[in-house]
Amino acid sequence: MPVAFATVAHGLGALARLEPGETVLVHGGAGGVGLAALQYARACGATVVATAGSPAKRRLLRALGVEHVFDSRGLEFADGVRRITGGRGVDVVLNSLAGPALVRSLELLRPGGRFVELGRRDMYEDNALPLRPFLADLSFFAFDLSAAAADPALAARVLAGARDAVAGRAFRPLPHAVHPAGRVAEAFRQLQHSHHVGKVVVAFDPDAEPVVVQGPPAPPALDPGGTYLVTGEHGGRFGASPPPRWLADRGARH
């Protein structure tokens, strides 16, 4: 079962308690979590408004039946959401954006709205969150599945919610790109450039090409006739050996 199913079932189900007839804004709708959220929201009878970072991904979401899809790489999505909702905004936000986009998304919530934060960038940077929107009786949830794993009781509830959603046919298999383990670098490049839709999978197939493991690089060979100046604080760069010994072991004489 994909981790995205557990993230969405807990985020939109247990935390946001998404209801039929409500509207949810899903950022990054073409990713694994975003596509799972689209499935879950439809199973709940909710309407999805989505964002995505490229024209191809936005076309994909429209082909999947999402009527309103906006660009996640700017802030214009906020005006677009207000326009299509007649200024009312949305009931739930499933967020993975950071900085001003997070604040703009928070401001889109209707009274009683729920904000589910899946990103971590703003938290690591200790960015401030405006409190004025909370005058509208909003709820803010931050959820990280890896942190939930540290609490056995919470982890059990999260997995149970995902299992129930799968049993209720809220989810279908996500699109995915499979890379053999011998080409794991290609998988990471695909993730790095955000060219993927859904999930990226590394398959360890015994019949596929073998995994090439490179050994450590050969130690540098220094010029015995050269002169080397050691200065400053070197920390652990030279391992357990002091710099002069490290240099001498590699051929330096002066």
PDB file of C-alpha atoms in Angstrom:
ATOM      1  CA  MET A   1       0.000   0.000   0.000  1.00  0.00           C
ATOM      2  CA  PRO A   2       1.528   3.365  -0.980  1.00  0.00           C
ATOM      3  CA  VAL A   3       2.448   5.686   1.864  1.00  0.00           C
ATOM      4  CA  ALA A   4       0.460   8.389   0.056  1.00  0.00           C
ATOM      5  CA  PHE A   5      -2.763   6.539   0.860  1.00  0.00           C
ATOM      6  CA  ALA A   6      -2.046   6.676   4.589  1.00  0.00           C
ATOM      7  CA  THR A   7      -1.077  10.348   4.386  1.00  0.00           C
ATOM      8  CA  VAL A   8      -4.276  11.302   2.592  1.00  0.00           C
ATOM      9  CA  ALA A   9      -6.648   9.110   4.594  1.00  0.00           C
ATOM     10  CA  HIS A  10      -5.336  10.581   7.841  1.00  0.00           C
ATOM     11  CA  GLY A  11      -4.950  14.140   6.586  1.00  0.00           C
ATOM     12  CA  LEU A  12      -8.305  14.525   4.834  1.00  0.00           C
ATOM     13  CA  GLY A  13     -10.175  11.938   6.874  1.00  0.00           C
ATOM     14  CA  ALA A  14      -9.105  11.877  10.517  1.00  0.00           C
ATOM     15  CA  LEU A  15      -7.811  15.458  10.691  1.00  0.00           C
ATOM     16  CA  ALA A  16      -9.791  17.587   8.220  1.00  0.00           C
ATOM     17  CA  ARG A  17     -12.902  15.360   8.311  1.00  0.00           C
ATOM     18  CA  LEU A  18     -13.747  16.173   4.723  1.00  0.00           C
ATOM     19  CA  GLU A  19     -17.508  16.062   4.126  1.00  0.00           C
ATOM     20  CA  PRO A  20     -19.698  15.558   1.035  1.00  0.00           C
ATOM     21  CA  GLY A  21     -20.341  18.797  -0.805  1.00  0.00           C
ATOM     22  CA  GLU A  22     -17.240  20.529   0.528  1.00  0.00           C
ATOM     23  CA  THR A  23     -14.435  21.942  -1.605  1.00  0.00           C
ATOM     24  CA  VAL A  24     -10.790  21.026  -1.036  1.00  0.00           C
ATOM     25  CA  LEU A  25      -7.747  22.768  -2.506  1.00  0.00           C
ATOM     26  CA  VAL A  26      -4.992  20.236  -3.239  1.00  0.00           C
ATOM     27  CA  HIS A  27      -1.555  21.653  -3.963  1.00  0.00           C
ATOM     28  CA  GLY A  28       0.791  19.536  -6.069  1.00  0.00           C
ATOM     29  CA  GLY A  29      -2.141  17.604  -7.446  1.00  0.00           C
ATOM     30  CA  ALA A  30      -0.107  15.526  -9.922  1.00  0.00           C
ATOM     31  CA  GLY A  31       2.171  14.008  -7.277  1.00  0.00           C
ATOM     32  CA  GLY A  32       1.500  10.781  -5.448  1.00  0.00           C
ATOM     33  CA  VAL A  33      -0.210  12.460  -2.494  1.00  0.00           C
ATOM     34  CA  GLY A  34      -2.101  14.828  -4.772  1.00  0.00           C
ATOM     35  CA  LEU A  35      -3.517  12.057  -6.961  1.00  0.00           C
ATOM     36  CA  ALA A  36      -4.443  10.030  -3.889  1.00  0.00           C
ATOM     37  CA  ALA A  37      -6.181  13.114  -2.470  1.00  0.00           C
ATOM     38  CA  LEU A  38      -8.149  13.502  -5.704  1.00  0.00           C
ATOM     39  CA  GLN A  39      -9.379   9.917  -5.396  1.00  0.00           C
ATOM     40  CA  TYR A  40     -10.221  10.237  -1.705  1.00  0.00           C
ATOM     41  CA  ALA A  41     -12.082  13.530  -2.124  1.00  0.00           C
ATOM     42  CA  ARG A  42     -14.216  12.123  -4.916  1.00  0.00           C
ATOM     43  CA  ALA A  43     -15.043   9.084  -2.810  1.00  0.00           C
ATOM     44  CA  CYS A  44     -16.171  11.496  -0.079  1.00  0.00           C
ATOM     45  CA  GLY A  45     -18.356  13.443  -2.497  1.00  0.00           C
ATOM     46  CA  ALA A  46     -16.189  16.572  -2.279  1.00  0.00           C
ATOM     47  CA  THR A  47     -15.071  18.909  -5.073  1.00  0.00           C
ATOM     48  CA  VAL A  48     -11.361  19.268  -5.830  1.00  0.00           C
ATOM     49  CA  VAL A  49      -9.543  22.404  -6.906  1.00  0.00           C
ATOM     50  CA  ALA A  50      -5.889  21.680  -7.640  1.00  0.00           C
ATOM     51  CA  THR A  51      -2.541  23.216  -8.481  1.00  0.00           C
ATOM     52  CA  ALA A  52       0.409  21.742 -10.360  1.00  0.00           C
ATOM     53  CA  GLY A  53       3.830  22.986 -11.375  1.00  0.00           C
ATOM     54  CA  SER A  54       3.891  22.408 -15.141  1.00  0.00           C
ATOM     55  CA  PRO A  55       1.498  22.667 -18.098  1.00  0.00           C
ATOM     56  CA  ALA A  56       1.754  18.912 -18.691  1.00  0.00           C
ATOM     57  CA  LYS A  57       0.751  18.132 -15.123  1.00  0.00           C
ATOM     58  CA  ARG A  58      -2.124  20.595 -15.264  1.00  0.00           C
ATOM     59  CA  ARG A  59      -3.350  18.981 -18.486  1.00  0.00           C
ATOM     60  CA  LEU A  60      -3.192  15.590 -16.796  1.00  0.00           C
ATOM     61  CA  LEU A  61      -5.337  16.762 -13.887  1.00  0.00           C
ATOM     62  CA  ARG A  62      -7.903  18.242 -16.246  1.00  0.00           C
ATOM     63  CA  ALA A  63      -7.959  14.953 -18.156  1.00  0.00           C
ATOM     64  CA  LEU A  64      -8.679  13.227 -14.840  1.00  0.00           C
ATOM     65  CA  GLY A  65     -11.735  15.410 -14.397  1.00  0.00           C
ATOM     66  CA  VAL A  66     -10.457  18.258 -12.214  1.00  0.00           C
ATOM     67  CA  GLU A  67     -12.266  21.249 -13.668  1.00  0.00           C
ATOM     68  CA  HIS A  68     -10.201  23.998 -12.064  1.00  0.00           C
ATOM     69  CA  VAL A  69      -6.400  23.621 -12.057  1.00  0.00           C
ATOM     70  CA  PHE A  70      -3.961  26.448 -11.351  1.00  0.00           C
ATOM     71  CA  ASP A  71      -0.204  27.005 -11.451  1.00  0.00           C
ATOM     72  CA  SER A  72       1.508  26.138  -8.153  1.00  0.00           C
ATOM     73  CA  ARG A  73       4.677  28.090  -9.021  1.00  0.00           C
ATOM     74  CA  GLY A  74       3.091  31.513  -8.534  1.00  0.00           C
ATOM     75  CA  LEU A  75       0.553  33.187  -6.269  1.00  0.00           C
ATOM     76  CA  GLU A  76      -2.132  33.791  -8.898  1.00  0.00           C
ATOM     77  CA  PHE A  77      -3.906  30.595  -7.852  1.00  0.00           C
ATOM     78  CA  ALA A  78      -5.406  32.475  -4.892  1.00  0.00           C
ATOM     79  CA  ASP A  79      -7.243  34.940  -7.142  1.00  0.00           C
ATOM     80  CA  GLY A  80      -8.343  32.051  -9.339  1.00  0.00           C
ATOM     81  CA  VAL A  81      -9.822  30.127  -6.416  1.00  0.00           C
ATOM     82  CA  ARG A  82     -11.704  33.197  -5.217  1.00  0.00           C
ATOM     83  CA  ARG A  83     -13.032  33.763  -8.719  1.00  0.00           C
ATOM     84  CA  ILE A  84     -14.387  30.253  -9.246  1.00  0.00           C
ATOM     85  CA  THR A  85     -15.893  30.081  -5.744  1.00  0.00           C
ATOM     86  CA  GLY A  86     -17.544  33.484  -5.922  1.00  0.00           C
ATOM     87  CA  GLY A  87     -15.249  34.776  -3.199  1.00  0.00           C
ATOM     88  CA  ARG A  88     -16.257  32.090  -0.703  1.00  0.00           C
ATOM     89  CA  GLY A  89     -12.976  30.159  -0.789  1.00  0.00           C
ATOM     90  CA  VAL A  90     -12.599  26.501   0.144  1.00  0.00           C
ATOM     91  CA  ASP A  91     -13.381  24.311   3.129  1.00  0.00           C
ATOM     92  CA  VAL A  92     -10.100  22.383   3.272  1.00  0.00           C
ATOM     93  CA  VAL A  93      -6.541  22.971   2.053  1.00  0.00           C
ATOM     94  CA  LEU A  94      -4.087  20.085   1.651  1.00  0.00           C
ATOM     95  CA  ASN A  95      -0.844  22.019   1.466  1.00  0.00           C
ATOM     96  CA  SER A  96       2.694  21.261   0.376  1.00  0.00           C
ATOM     97  CA  LEU A  97       3.727  24.788  -0.652  1.00  0.00           C
ATOM     98  CA  ALA A  98       5.903  27.134   1.397  1.00  0.00           C
ATOM     99  CA  GLY A  99       6.361  30.819   2.074  1.00  0.00           C
ATOM    100  CA  PRO A 100       3.808  33.315   0.731  1.00  0.00           C
ATOM    101  CA  ALA A 101       1.895  30.526  -1.038  1.00  0.00           C
ATOM    102  CA  LEU A 102       1.129  28.928   2.329  1.00  0.00           C
ATOM    103  CA  VAL A 103      -0.236  32.215   3.675  1.00  0.00           C
ATOM    104  CA  ARG A 104      -2.311  32.828   0.544  1.00  0.00           C
ATOM    105  CA  SER A 105      -3.758  29.340   0.869  1.00  0.00           C
ATOM    106  CA  LEU A 106      -4.638  29.884   4.520  1.00  0.00           C
ATOM    107  CA  GLU A 107      -6.484  33.065   3.576  1.00  0.00           C
ATOM    108  CA  LEU A 108      -8.656  31.064   1.149  1.00  0.00           C
ATOM    109  CA  LEU A 109     -10.371  29.093   3.903  1.00  0.00           C
ATOM    110  CA  ARG A 110     -14.018  29.679   4.646  1.00  0.00           C
ATOM    111  CA  PRO A 111     -15.190  30.098   8.265  1.00  0.00           C
ATOM    112  CA  GLY A 112     -14.641  26.779  10.008  1.00  0.00           C
ATOM    113  CA  GLY A 113     -12.097  25.716   7.387  1.00  0.00           C
ATOM    114  CA  ARG A 114      -9.315  23.210   7.973  1.00  0.00           C
ATOM    115  CA  PHE A 115      -5.707  23.510   6.830  1.00  0.00           C
ATOM    116  CA  VAL A 116      -3.584  20.351   6.612  1.00  0.00           C
ATOM    117  CA  GLU A 117       0.140  21.105   6.304  1.00  0.00           C
ATOM    118  CA  LEU A 118       2.302  18.359   4.803  1.00  0.00           C
ATOM    119  CA  GLY A 119       5.386  20.447   4.034  1.00  0.00           C
ATOM    120  CA  ARG A 120       8.299  21.055   6.387  1.00  0.00           C
ATOM    121  CA  ARG A 121      10.248  23.926   4.849  1.00  0.00           C
ATOM    122  CA  ASP A 122       8.522  26.719   6.789  1.00  0.00           C
ATOM    123  CA  MET A 123       8.847  24.760  10.010  1.00  0.00           C
ATOM    124  CA  TYR A 124      12.563  24.164   9.576  1.00  0.00           C
ATOM    125  CA  GLU A 125      13.010  27.861   8.824  1.00  0.00           C
ATOM    126  CA  ASP A 126      10.792  28.791  11.801  1.00  0.00           C
ATOM    127  CA  ASN A 127       8.695  31.120   9.655  1.00  0.00           C
ATOM    128  CA  ALA A 128       5.855  33.059  11.232  1.00  0.00           C
ATOM    129  CA  LEU A 129       2.190  32.330  10.518  1.00  0.00           C
ATOM    130  CA  PRO A 130      -0.342  35.204  10.533  1.00  0.00           C
ATOM    131  CA  LEU A 131      -3.071  34.693  13.118  1.00  0.00           C
ATOM    132  CA  ARG A 132      -5.735  37.059  11.794  1.00  0.00           C
ATOM    133  CA  PRO A 133      -7.284  34.393   9.494  1.00  0.00           C
ATOM    134  CA  PHE A 134      -7.965  32.274  12.573  1.00  0.00           C
ATOM    135  CA  LEU A 135     -10.617  34.775  13.660  1.00  0.00           C
ATOM    136  CA  ALA A 136     -12.802  32.771  11.249  1.00  0.00           C
ATOM    137  CA  ASP A 137     -12.586  29.702  13.528  1.00  0.00           C
ATOM    138  CA  LEU A 138     -10.026  27.867  11.405  1.00  0.00           C
ATOM    139  CA  SER A 139      -8.121  24.704  12.304  1.00  0.00           C
ATOM    140  CA  PHE A 140      -4.462  24.098  11.377  1.00  0.00           C
ATOM    141  CA  PHE A 141      -2.998  20.590  11.347  1.00  0.00           C
ATOM    142  CA  ALA A 142       0.629  19.684  10.655  1.00  0.00           C
ATOM    143  CA  PHE A 143       1.153  16.045   9.790  1.00  0.00           C
ATOM    144  CA  ASP A 144       4.264  14.029   8.987  1.00  0.00           C
ATOM    145  CA  LEU A 145       3.896  10.285   8.571  1.00  0.00           C
ATOM    146  CA  SER A 146       7.491   9.628   9.627  1.00  0.00           C
ATOM    147  CA  ALA A 147       6.890  11.420  12.929  1.00  0.00           C
ATOM    148  CA  ALA A 148       3.693   9.449  13.461  1.00  0.00           C
ATOM    149  CA  ALA A 149       5.714   6.251  13.187  1.00  0.00           C
ATOM    150  CA  ALA A 150       7.379   7.140  16.503  1.00  0.00           C
ATOM    151  CA  ASP A 151       4.005   6.819  18.277  1.00  0.00           C
ATOM    152  CA  PRO A 152       2.752   3.210  17.981  1.00  0.00           C
ATOM    153  CA  ALA A 153      -0.834   4.108  18.879  1.00  0.00           C
ATOM    154  CA  LEU A 154      -0.988   6.934  16.338  1.00  0.00           C
ATOM    155  CA  ALA A 155       0.718   4.815  13.690  1.00  0.00           C
ATOM    156  CA  ALA A 156      -1.883   2.093  14.239  1.00  0.00           C
ATOM    157  CA  ARG A 157      -4.731   4.594  13.789  1.00  0.00           C
ATOM    158  CA  VAL A 158      -3.167   6.013  10.635  1.00  0.00           C
ATOM    159  CA  LEU A 159      -2.708   2.577   9.086  1.00  0.00           C
ATOM    160  CA  ALA A 160      -6.210   1.514  10.116  1.00  0.00           C
ATOM    161  CA  GLY A 161      -7.664   4.585   8.419  1.00  0.00           C
ATOM    162  CA  ALA A 162      -5.738   3.845   5.240  1.00  0.00           C
ATOM    163  CA  ARG A 163      -6.782   0.200   5.325  1.00  0.00           C
ATOM    164  CA  ASP A 164     -10.446   1.159   5.729  1.00  0.00           C
ATOM    165  CA  ALA A 165     -10.206   3.631   2.850  1.00  0.00           C
ATOM    166  CA  VAL A 166      -8.654   0.994   0.599  1.00  0.00           C
ATOM    167  CA  ALA A 167     -11.329  -1.515   1.606  1.00  0.00           C
ATOM    168  CA  GLY A 168     -13.974   1.093   0.810  1.00  0.00           C
ATOM    169  CA  ARG A 169     -12.469   1.515  -2.674  1.00  0.00           C
ATOM    170  CA  ALA A 170     -11.525   5.141  -2.062  1.00  0.00           C
ATOM    171  CA  PHE A 171      -8.150   4.498  -3.694  1.00  0.00           C
ATOM    172  CA  ARG A 172      -6.938   3.003  -6.947  1.00  0.00           C
ATOM    173  CA  PRO A 173      -3.334   2.226  -7.922  1.00  0.00           C
ATOM    174  CA  LEU A 174      -1.317   5.378  -8.509  1.00  0.00           C
ATOM    175  CA  PRO A 175       0.579   6.022 -11.753  1.00  0.00           C
ATOM    176  CA  HIS A 176       4.250   5.311 -11.305  1.00  0.00           C
ATOM    177  CA  ALA A 177       7.557   5.170 -13.148  1.00  0.00           C
ATOM    178  CA  VAL A 178       9.725   2.113 -12.442  1.00  0.00           C
ATOM    179  CA  HIS A 179      13.521   2.234 -12.592  1.00  0.00           C
ATOM    180  CA  PRO A 180      15.720  -0.852 -12.142  1.00  0.00           C
ATOM    181  CA  ALA A 181      18.058  -0.649  -9.171  1.00  0.00           C
ATOM    182  CA  GLY A 182      21.019  -0.480 -11.542  1.00  0.00           C
ATOM    183  CA  ARG A 183      19.725   2.893 -12.754  1.00  0.00           C
ATOM    184  CA  VAL A 184      18.798   4.417  -9.425  1.00  0.00           C
ATOM    185  CA  ALA A 185      20.551   7.651 -10.425  1.00  0.00           C
ATOM    186  CA  GLU A 186      17.956   8.114 -13.181  1.00  0.00           C
ATOM    187  CA  ALA A 187      15.186   7.790 -10.606  1.00  0.00           C
ATOM    188  CA  PHE A 188      16.698  10.509  -8.452  1.00  0.00           C
ATOM    189  CA  ARG A 189      17.204  12.765 -11.463  1.00  0.00           C
ATOM    190  CA  GLN A 190      13.536  12.358 -12.364  1.00  0.00           C
ATOM    191  CA  LEU A 191      12.558  13.356  -8.835  1.00  0.00           C
ATOM    192  CA  GLN A 192      15.015  16.239  -8.801  1.00  0.00           C
ATOM    193  CA  HIS A 193      13.580  17.795 -11.956  1.00  0.00           C
ATOM    194  CA  SER A 194       9.933  17.107 -10.972  1.00  0.00           C
ATOM    195  CA  HIS A 195       9.223  15.389 -14.289  1.00  0.00           C
ATOM    196  CA  HIS A 196       7.338  12.508 -12.697  1.00  0.00           C
ATOM    197  CA  VAL A 197       3.613  11.995 -12.239  1.00  0.00           C
ATOM    198  CA  GLY A 198       2.575   9.963  -9.226  1.00  0.00           C
ATOM    199  CA  LYS A 199       5.363   7.900  -7.679  1.00  0.00           C
ATOM    200  CA  VAL A 200       8.900   6.933  -8.679  1.00  0.00           C
ATOM    201  CA  VAL A 201       9.758   3.310  -7.879  1.00  0.00           C
ATOM    202  CA  VAL A 202      13.148   1.593  -7.718  1.00  0.00           C
ATOM    203  CA  ALA A 203      12.731  -2.139  -8.443  1.00  0.00           C
ATOM    204  CA  PHE A 204      15.206  -4.728  -7.197  1.00  0.00           C
ATOM    205  CA  ASP A 205      14.642  -7.428  -9.809  1.00  0.00           C
ATOM    206  CA  PRO A 206      17.209 -10.271  -9.665  1.00  0.00           C
ATOM    207  CA  ASP A 207      16.901 -10.740 -13.434  1.00  0.00           C
ATOM    208  CA  ALA A 208      17.606  -7.077 -14.222  1.00  0.00           C
ATOM    209  CA  GLU A 209      20.989  -5.539 -14.867  1.00  0.00           C
ATOM    210  CA  PRO A 210      23.273  -5.751 -11.834  1.00  0.00           C
ATOM    211  CA  VAL A 211      23.773  -2.843  -9.492  1.00  0.00           C
ATOM    212  CA  VAL A 212      27.224  -1.335  -9.957  1.00  0.00           C
ATOM    213  CA  VAL A 213      28.688  -0.231  -6.646  1.00  0.00           C
ATOM    214  CA  GLN A 214      31.663   2.041  -6.990  1.00  0.00           C
ATOM    215  CA  GLY A 215      34.434   1.720  -4.454  1.00  0.00           C
ATOM    216  CA  PRO A 216      36.048   4.654  -2.692  1.00  0.00           C
ATOM    217  CA  PRO A 217      38.228   6.876  -4.877  1.00  0.00           C
ATOM    218  CA  ALA A 218      41.950   6.233  -4.900  1.00  0.00           C
ATOM    219  CA  PRO A 219      43.887   8.465  -2.501  1.00  0.00           C
ATOM    220  CA  PRO A 220      45.583  11.409  -4.175  1.00  0.00           C
ATOM    221  CA  ALA A 221      49.246  11.030  -5.126  1.00  0.00           C
ATOM    222  CA  LEU A 222      51.215  14.107  -4.126  1.00  0.00           C
ATOM    223  CA  ASP A 223      54.365  15.419  -5.780  1.00  0.00           C
ATOM    224  CA  PRO A 224      57.428  14.482  -3.689  1.00  0.00           C
ATOM    225  CA  GLY A 225      59.227  17.519  -5.060  1.00  0.00           C
ATOM    226  CA  GLY A 226      56.449  19.936  -4.168  1.00  0.00           C
ATOM    227  CA  THR A 227      56.082  22.083  -1.056  1.00  0.00           C
ATOM    228  CA  TYR A 228      52.830  22.003   0.989  1.00  0.00           C
ATOM    229  CA  LEU A 229      51.710  24.665   3.460  1.00  0.00           C
ATOM    230  CA  VAL A 230      49.360  23.575   6.279  1.00  0.00           C
ATOM    231  CA  THR A 231      47.438  26.390   7.962  1.00  0.00           C
ATOM    232  CA  GLY A 232      44.134  27.012   9.701  1.00  0.00           C
ATOM    233  CA  GLU A 233      41.656  24.684  11.387  1.00  0.00           C
ATOM    234  CA  HIS A 234      41.114  21.436   9.497  1.00  0.00           C
ATOM    235  CA  GLY A 235      38.578  19.629  11.688  1.00  0.00           C
ATOM    236  CA  GLY A 236      37.991  16.065  10.563  1.00  0.00           C
ATOM    237  CA  ARG A 237      39.032  16.529   6.974  1.00  0.00           C
ATOM    238  CA  PHE A 238      42.163  14.409   7.422  1.00  0.00           C
ATOM    239  CA  GLY A 239      40.517  11.704   9.535  1.00  0.00           C
ATOM    240  CA  ALA A 240      42.383  10.580  12.635  1.00  0.00           C
ATOM    241  CA  SER A 241      45.799  11.567  11.237  1.00  0.00           C
ATOM    242  CA  PRO A 242      47.217  15.073  11.722  1.00  0.00           C
ATOM    243  CA  PRO A 243      47.676  16.974   8.432  1.00  0.00           C
ATOM    244  CA  PRO A 244      51.483  16.518   8.175  1.00  0.00           C
ATOM    245  CA  ARG A 245      51.189  12.753   8.584  1.00  0.00           C
ATOM    246  CA  TRP A 246      48.311  12.639   6.079  1.00  0.00           C
ATOM    247  CA  LEU A 247      50.446  14.504   3.525  1.00  0.00           C
ATOM    248  CA  ALA A 248      53.562  12.409   4.170  1.00  0.00           C
ATOM    249  CA  ASP A 249      51.618   9.172   3.758  1.00  0.00           C
ATOM    250  CA  ARG A 250      50.651  10.353   0.275  1.00  0.00           C
ATOM    251  CA  GLY A 251      54.114  11.239  -0.984  1.00  0.00           C
ATOM    252  CA  ALA A 252      54.790  14.770   0.257  1.00  0.00           C
ATOM    253  CA  ARG A 253      58.350  15.442   1.452  1.00  0.00           C
ATOM    254  CA  HIS A 254      58.394  19.192   2.085  1.00  0.00           C
TER     255      HIS A 254
END
